[in-house]
């Protein structure tokens, strides 16, 4: 599974607009989170409005990951975004009873968290996340840029869209993400993390679905217009994929 949720990124904002944007983003992030479709019918209907009688704009299969934007955690209907590389993007509403929030699974506690490292351990599971300062001068040739108004902004790194910089030079990068389950070591592929910048170890969490043997690593990275969220999935000891989203 490799999903990418996209919303237009602002190019330039005045000071007042930046303040309002930051305030709105802070409120949004107080609830916005990943969830998985869990429905006995094998799919969930996505409706145009938060009403069971509203038009159905699409369907999403059970097991798929959604990003939910609802601010009220008690709402029966949840405002979602869903997108994969193979399917048409969907925005609409699904009923709360048809999804399970990733954070509702058993959390794997952190044993170490600092600017460059995050370690999470529980039982025979260990997750090790290593990051460090990014040397732009050594990798400048791997970037491509485009002009937006009067500004030249970085857009791609090694052919992939850049996340976390809002077009500026990255400050930090992920060196590695390693999962140890029993005697098995799972390395998140370098290509899956090399275009993700300015991570925040403090806002990283790990959850484990015991019944389905699935590990979830959630990240809330960067800030302001460069903010993004990421979810990495390991299923039955194998890397399954990632989901990326803009939380606004």
mmCIF file of C-alpha atoms in Angstrom:
data_model
loop_
_atom_site.group_PDB
_atom_site.id
_atom_site.type_symbol
_atom_site.label_atom_id
_atom_site.label_comp_id
_atom_site.label_asym_id
_atom_site.label_seq_id
_atom_site.Cartn_x
_atom_site.Cartn_y
_atom_site.Cartn_z
ATOM 1 C CA UNK A 1 0.000 0.000 0.000
ATOM 2 C CA UNK A 2 1.414 3.362 -0.994
ATOM 3 C CA UNK A 3 -0.980 6.250 -0.650
ATOM 4 C CA UNK A 4 -0.461 9.959 -1.069
ATOM 5 C CA UNK A 5 -3.070 12.490 -0.038
ATOM 6 C CA UNK A 6 -2.609 15.851 -1.701
ATOM 7 C CA UNK A 7 -3.922 19.343 -1.070
ATOM 8 C CA UNK A 8 -2.596 22.519 -2.659
ATOM 9 C CA UNK A 9 0.393 23.929 -0.816
ATOM 10 C CA UNK A 10 0.404 27.709 -0.295
ATOM 11 C CA UNK A 11 3.210 29.481 -2.115
ATOM 12 C CA UNK A 12 3.325 32.765 -0.238
ATOM 13 C CA UNK A 13 1.418 34.148 2.743
ATOM 14 C CA UNK A 14 1.441 37.532 4.430
ATOM 15 C CA UNK A 15 2.326 37.694 8.122
ATOM 16 C CA UNK A 16 -1.289 37.874 9.266
ATOM 17 C CA UNK A 17 -2.268 34.979 7.047
ATOM 18 C CA UNK A 18 0.634 32.906 8.348
ATOM 19 C CA UNK A 19 -0.558 33.482 11.909
ATOM 20 C CA UNK A 20 -4.115 32.496 11.047
ATOM 21 C CA UNK A 21 -2.897 29.476 9.104
ATOM 22 C CA UNK A 22 -0.762 28.302 12.039
ATOM 23 C CA UNK A 23 -3.668 28.727 14.450
ATOM 24 C CA UNK A 24 -6.023 26.811 12.172
ATOM 25 C CA UNK A 25 -3.462 24.060 11.671
ATOM 26 C CA UNK A 26 -2.983 23.711 15.427
ATOM 27 C CA UNK A 27 -6.726 23.224 15.892
ATOM 28 C CA UNK A 28 -6.883 20.778 12.982
ATOM 29 C CA UNK A 29 -4.045 18.644 14.315
ATOM 30 C CA UNK A 30 -5.761 18.357 17.703
ATOM 31 C CA UNK A 31 -7.918 15.649 16.161
ATOM 32 C CA UNK A 32 -6.849 14.848 12.597
ATOM 33 C CA UNK A 33 -5.449 11.346 12.403
ATOM 34 C CA UNK A 34 -5.185 8.109 10.455
ATOM 35 C CA UNK A 35 -7.848 5.419 10.593
ATOM 36 C CA UNK A 36 -8.464 2.053 8.947
ATOM 37 C CA UNK A 37 -11.691 0.961 7.282
ATOM 38 C CA UNK A 38 -13.143 -1.982 9.216
ATOM 39 C CA UNK A 39 -16.502 -3.016 7.786
ATOM 40 C CA UNK A 40 -18.194 -6.429 7.726
ATOM 41 C CA UNK A 41 -19.565 -5.649 4.255
ATOM 42 C CA UNK A 42 -16.009 -5.366 2.944
ATOM 43 C CA UNK A 43 -16.235 -1.661 2.115
ATOM 44 C CA UNK A 44 -17.524 1.675 3.363
ATOM 45 C CA UNK A 45 -19.572 4.228 1.447
ATOM 46 C CA UNK A 46 -18.178 7.745 1.171
ATOM 47 C CA UNK A 47 -20.973 10.320 1.153
ATOM 48 C CA UNK A 48 -20.961 13.876 -0.125
ATOM 49 C CA UNK A 49 -22.341 15.258 3.133
ATOM 50 C CA UNK A 50 -22.527 14.059 6.748
ATOM 51 C CA UNK A 51 -25.879 12.345 6.284
ATOM 52 C CA UNK A 52 -26.948 8.757 5.603
ATOM 53 C CA UNK A 53 -29.257 10.040 2.854
ATOM 54 C CA UNK A 54 -26.534 12.054 1.121
ATOM 55 C CA UNK A 55 -25.256 10.948 -2.283
ATOM 56 C CA UNK A 56 -22.574 8.257 -2.349
ATOM 57 C CA UNK A 57 -19.453 9.635 -4.045
ATOM 58 C CA UNK A 58 -17.339 6.499 -3.734
ATOM 59 C CA UNK A 59 -16.506 3.316 -1.866
ATOM 60 C CA UNK A 60 -13.369 2.306 0.028
ATOM 61 C CA UNK A 61 -12.463 -1.301 0.768
ATOM 62 C CA UNK A 62 -11.928 -2.639 4.270
ATOM 63 C CA UNK A 63 -8.312 -2.505 5.353
ATOM 64 C CA UNK A 64 -7.577 0.739 3.510
ATOM 65 C CA UNK A 65 -6.171 3.743 5.372
ATOM 66 C CA UNK A 66 -8.004 7.083 5.554
ATOM 67 C CA UNK A 67 -6.927 10.454 6.844
ATOM 68 C CA UNK A 68 -9.632 12.090 8.953
ATOM 69 C CA UNK A 69 -9.991 15.853 9.320
ATOM 70 C CA UNK A 70 -12.965 16.109 11.695
ATOM 71 C CA UNK A 71 -12.283 18.436 14.618
ATOM 72 C CA UNK A 72 -14.978 17.012 16.897
ATOM 73 C CA UNK A 73 -13.911 13.590 18.148
ATOM 74 C CA UNK A 74 -17.529 12.774 19.030
ATOM 75 C CA UNK A 75 -18.993 13.343 15.572
ATOM 76 C CA UNK A 76 -20.865 10.399 14.064
ATOM 77 C CA UNK A 77 -19.736 11.385 10.585
ATOM 78 C CA UNK A 78 -16.062 11.894 9.829
ATOM 79 C CA UNK A 79 -14.640 14.159 7.136
ATOM 80 C CA UNK A 80 -12.028 12.139 5.234
ATOM 81 C CA UNK A 81 -9.510 12.270 2.430
ATOM 82 C CA UNK A 82 -8.498 9.123 0.599
ATOM 83 C CA UNK A 83 -6.138 8.752 -2.299
ATOM 84 C CA UNK A 84 -3.852 6.156 -3.821
ATOM 85 C CA UNK A 85 -1.685 6.248 -6.899
ATOM 86 C CA UNK A 86 -4.132 3.996 -8.751
ATOM 87 C CA UNK A 87 -7.502 5.425 -7.730
ATOM 88 C CA UNK A 88 -9.326 8.725 -8.037
ATOM 89 C CA UNK A 89 -9.009 10.908 -4.895
ATOM 90 C CA UNK A 90 -12.028 10.882 -2.598
ATOM 91 C CA UNK A 91 -13.135 13.557 -0.163
ATOM 92 C CA UNK A 92 -16.337 13.194 1.790
ATOM 93 C CA UNK A 93 -17.822 11.623 4.894
ATOM 94 C CA UNK A 94 -17.884 8.124 6.370
ATOM 95 C CA UNK A 95 -19.709 6.908 9.461
ATOM 96 C CA UNK A 96 -17.585 6.572 12.567
ATOM 97 C CA UNK A 97 -18.755 2.989 13.144
ATOM 98 C CA UNK A 98 -17.034 1.902 9.919
ATOM 99 C CA UNK A 99 -13.491 2.868 10.884
ATOM 100 C CA UNK A 100 -10.945 2.143 13.595
ATOM 101 C CA UNK A 101 -8.462 4.826 14.580
ATOM 102 C CA UNK A 102 -4.835 3.740 14.394
ATOM 103 C CA UNK A 103 -4.144 5.233 17.811
ATOM 104 C CA UNK A 104 -6.771 2.912 19.327
ATOM 105 C CA UNK A 105 -4.440 -0.075 18.859
ATOM 106 C CA UNK A 106 -1.924 -1.024 21.544
ATOM 107 C CA UNK A 107 0.749 1.662 21.750
ATOM 108 C CA UNK A 108 4.395 0.640 21.811
ATOM 109 C CA UNK A 109 6.028 2.991 24.323
ATOM 110 C CA UNK A 110 9.174 4.938 23.556
ATOM 111 C CA UNK A 111 12.308 4.145 25.549
ATOM 112 C CA UNK A 112 14.382 6.906 23.992
ATOM 113 C CA UNK A 113 13.487 10.126 22.200
ATOM 114 C CA UNK A 114 15.774 12.949 21.185
ATOM 115 C CA UNK A 115 16.359 15.154 18.154
ATOM 116 C CA UNK A 116 18.178 12.413 16.244
ATOM 117 C CA UNK A 117 16.745 9.162 17.521
ATOM 118 C CA UNK A 118 13.549 7.439 18.551
ATOM 119 C CA UNK A 119 13.412 3.949 20.062
ATOM 120 C CA UNK A 120 10.141 2.130 20.784
ATOM 121 C CA UNK A 121 9.979 -1.242 22.550
ATOM 122 C CA UNK A 122 7.365 -3.707 23.769
ATOM 123 C CA UNK A 123 7.765 -7.460 24.153
ATOM 124 C CA UNK A 124 9.643 -8.784 21.124
ATOM 125 C CA UNK A 125 9.020 -5.618 19.067
ATOM 126 C CA UNK A 126 11.560 -2.838 18.674
ATOM 127 C CA UNK A 127 11.416 0.178 16.349
ATOM 128 C CA UNK A 128 14.531 2.277 15.814
ATOM 129 C CA UNK A 129 14.282 5.624 13.971
ATOM 130 C CA UNK A 130 17.478 7.531 13.209
ATOM 131 C CA UNK A 131 17.669 11.023 11.716
ATOM 132 C CA UNK A 132 20.336 13.668 11.326
ATOM 133 C CA UNK A 133 21.303 17.047 9.837
ATOM 134 C CA UNK A 134 20.900 17.221 6.064
ATOM 135 C CA UNK A 135 23.932 18.346 4.046
ATOM 136 C CA UNK A 136 22.350 20.144 1.100
ATOM 137 C CA UNK A 137 25.687 20.887 -0.560
ATOM 138 C CA UNK A 138 26.387 17.174 -0.907
ATOM 139 C CA UNK A 139 22.992 16.432 -2.470
ATOM 140 C CA UNK A 140 22.197 19.612 -4.394
ATOM 141 C CA UNK A 141 22.460 17.776 -7.726
ATOM 142 C CA UNK A 142 19.611 15.444 -6.698
ATOM 143 C CA UNK A 143 17.081 18.282 -6.339
ATOM 144 C CA UNK A 144 14.884 19.879 -8.971
ATOM 145 C CA UNK A 145 13.048 23.167 -8.540
ATOM 146 C CA UNK A 146 10.368 25.330 -10.136
ATOM 147 C CA UNK A 147 9.494 29.001 -10.029
ATOM 148 C CA UNK A 148 6.361 30.055 -8.152
ATOM 149 C CA UNK A 149 5.721 33.753 -8.565
ATOM 150 C CA UNK A 150 9.005 35.450 -7.731
ATOM 151 C CA UNK A 151 10.327 32.492 -5.768
ATOM 152 C CA UNK A 152 12.348 29.481 -6.874
ATOM 153 C CA UNK A 153 11.271 26.501 -4.780
ATOM 154 C CA UNK A 154 12.624 22.989 -4.383
ATOM 155 C CA UNK A 155 10.044 20.466 -5.581
ATOM 156 C CA UNK A 156 11.636 17.039 -6.025
ATOM 157 C CA UNK A 157 14.459 14.999 -4.569
ATOM 158 C CA UNK A 158 15.738 12.085 -6.636
ATOM 159 C CA UNK A 159 12.587 12.335 -8.727
ATOM 160 C CA UNK A 160 10.148 12.224 -5.799
ATOM 161 C CA UNK A 161 8.003 15.018 -4.383
ATOM 162 C CA UNK A 162 9.608 16.667 -1.366
ATOM 163 C CA UNK A 163 7.723 16.577 1.939
ATOM 164 C CA UNK A 164 8.324 18.844 4.927
ATOM 165 C CA UNK A 165 10.182 21.854 3.524
ATOM 166 C CA UNK A 166 7.596 24.098 1.811
ATOM 167 C CA UNK A 167 10.082 24.504 -1.032
ATOM 168 C CA UNK A 168 13.036 25.437 1.180
ATOM 169 C CA UNK A 169 16.303 23.615 1.881
ATOM 170 C CA UNK A 170 15.767 20.630 4.226
ATOM 171 C CA UNK A 171 17.218 20.831 7.726
ATOM 172 C CA UNK A 172 17.069 17.157 8.707
ATOM 173 C CA UNK A 173 16.443 13.792 7.059
ATOM 174 C CA UNK A 174 15.757 10.190 8.020
ATOM 175 C CA UNK A 175 18.867 8.024 7.992
ATOM 176 C CA UNK A 176 16.977 4.809 8.693
ATOM 177 C CA UNK A 177 13.834 3.235 10.112
ATOM 178 C CA UNK A 178 14.356 -0.318 11.359
ATOM 179 C CA UNK A 179 11.811 -2.710 12.847
ATOM 180 C CA UNK A 180 12.824 -5.773 14.860
ATOM 181 C CA UNK A 181 10.114 -8.379 15.501
ATOM 182 C CA UNK A 182 11.519 -11.417 17.260
ATOM 183 C CA UNK A 183 14.508 -12.592 15.235
ATOM 184 C CA UNK A 184 13.325 -10.819 12.086
ATOM 185 C CA UNK A 185 14.621 -7.409 10.992
ATOM 186 C CA UNK A 186 12.569 -5.257 8.616
ATOM 187 C CA UNK A 187 14.243 -2.246 7.051
ATOM 188 C CA UNK A 188 11.949 0.464 5.676
ATOM 189 C CA UNK A 189 13.245 0.932 2.092
ATOM 190 C CA UNK A 190 15.458 3.978 1.610
ATOM 191 C CA UNK A 191 13.313 5.156 -1.300
ATOM 192 C CA UNK A 192 10.330 5.337 1.066
ATOM 193 C CA UNK A 193 12.046 7.741 3.465
ATOM 194 C CA UNK A 194 14.570 9.678 1.363
ATOM 195 C CA UNK A 195 12.080 12.405 0.319
ATOM 196 C CA UNK A 196 10.716 12.959 3.842
ATOM 197 C CA UNK A 197 12.407 15.819 5.659
ATOM 198 C CA UNK A 198 12.302 17.782 8.934
ATOM 199 C CA UNK A 199 10.936 14.936 11.018
ATOM 200 C CA UNK A 200 9.744 15.323 14.595
ATOM 201 C CA UNK A 201 10.649 12.408 16.849
ATOM 202 C CA UNK A 202 8.563 13.843 19.694
ATOM 203 C CA UNK A 203 5.438 13.529 17.531
ATOM 204 C CA UNK A 204 6.186 9.971 16.383
ATOM 205 C CA UNK A 205 4.249 6.995 17.767
ATOM 206 C CA UNK A 206 4.047 3.249 17.196
ATOM 207 C CA UNK A 207 0.974 1.026 17.488
ATOM 208 C CA UNK A 208 0.453 -2.725 17.157
ATOM 209 C CA UNK A 209 -2.670 -4.563 16.003
ATOM 210 C CA UNK A 210 -2.266 -7.907 17.774
ATOM 211 C CA UNK A 211 -5.161 -9.649 16.009
ATOM 212 C CA UNK A 212 -3.846 -8.917 12.520
ATOM 213 C CA UNK A 213 -0.108 -8.800 13.315
ATOM 214 C CA UNK A 214 0.249 -5.255 11.967
ATOM 215 C CA UNK A 215 2.625 -2.549 13.138
ATOM 216 C CA UNK A 216 1.891 1.120 12.460
ATOM 217 C CA UNK A 217 4.428 3.951 12.728
ATOM 218 C CA UNK A 218 2.781 7.383 12.698
ATOM 219 C CA UNK A 219 4.607 10.692 12.273
ATOM 220 C CA UNK A 220 3.538 14.318 12.515
ATOM 221 C CA UNK A 221 6.423 16.192 10.918
ATOM 222 C CA UNK A 222 7.681 19.692 10.138
ATOM 223 C CA UNK A 223 5.585 22.806 10.822
ATOM 224 C CA UNK A 224 3.516 25.558 9.229
ATOM 225 C CA UNK A 225 2.953 25.203 5.492
ATOM 226 C CA UNK A 226 5.535 22.399 5.392
ATOM 227 C CA UNK A 227 3.643 20.184 7.848
ATOM 228 C CA UNK A 228 2.823 16.620 6.823
ATOM 229 C CA UNK A 229 1.893 13.310 8.386
ATOM 230 C CA UNK A 230 3.175 9.852 7.519
ATOM 231 C CA UNK A 231 2.141 6.301 8.306
ATOM 232 C CA UNK A 232 4.364 3.255 7.748
ATOM 233 C CA UNK A 233 2.829 -0.221 7.848
ATOM 234 C CA UNK A 234 4.497 -3.557 8.606
ATOM 235 C CA UNK A 235 2.211 -6.573 8.221
ATOM 236 C CA UNK A 236 3.130 -10.067 9.386
ATOM 237 C CA UNK A 237 6.805 -9.201 9.446
ATOM 238 C CA UNK A 238 6.895 -7.603 5.994
ATOM 239 C CA UNK A 239 6.896 -3.959 4.947
ATOM 240 C CA UNK A 240 3.539 -3.167 3.353
ATOM 241 C CA UNK A 241 3.802 0.527 2.459
ATOM 242 C CA UNK A 242 3.361 4.121 3.518
ATOM 243 C CA UNK A 243 0.626 6.739 3.481
ATOM 244 C CA UNK A 244 1.406 10.471 3.335
ATOM 245 C CA UNK A 245 -0.961 13.371 3.918
ATOM 246 C CA UNK A 246 -1.132 17.125 4.351
ATOM 247 C CA UNK A 247 -3.009 17.762 7.615
ATOM 248 C CA UNK A 248 -4.828 20.868 6.379
#
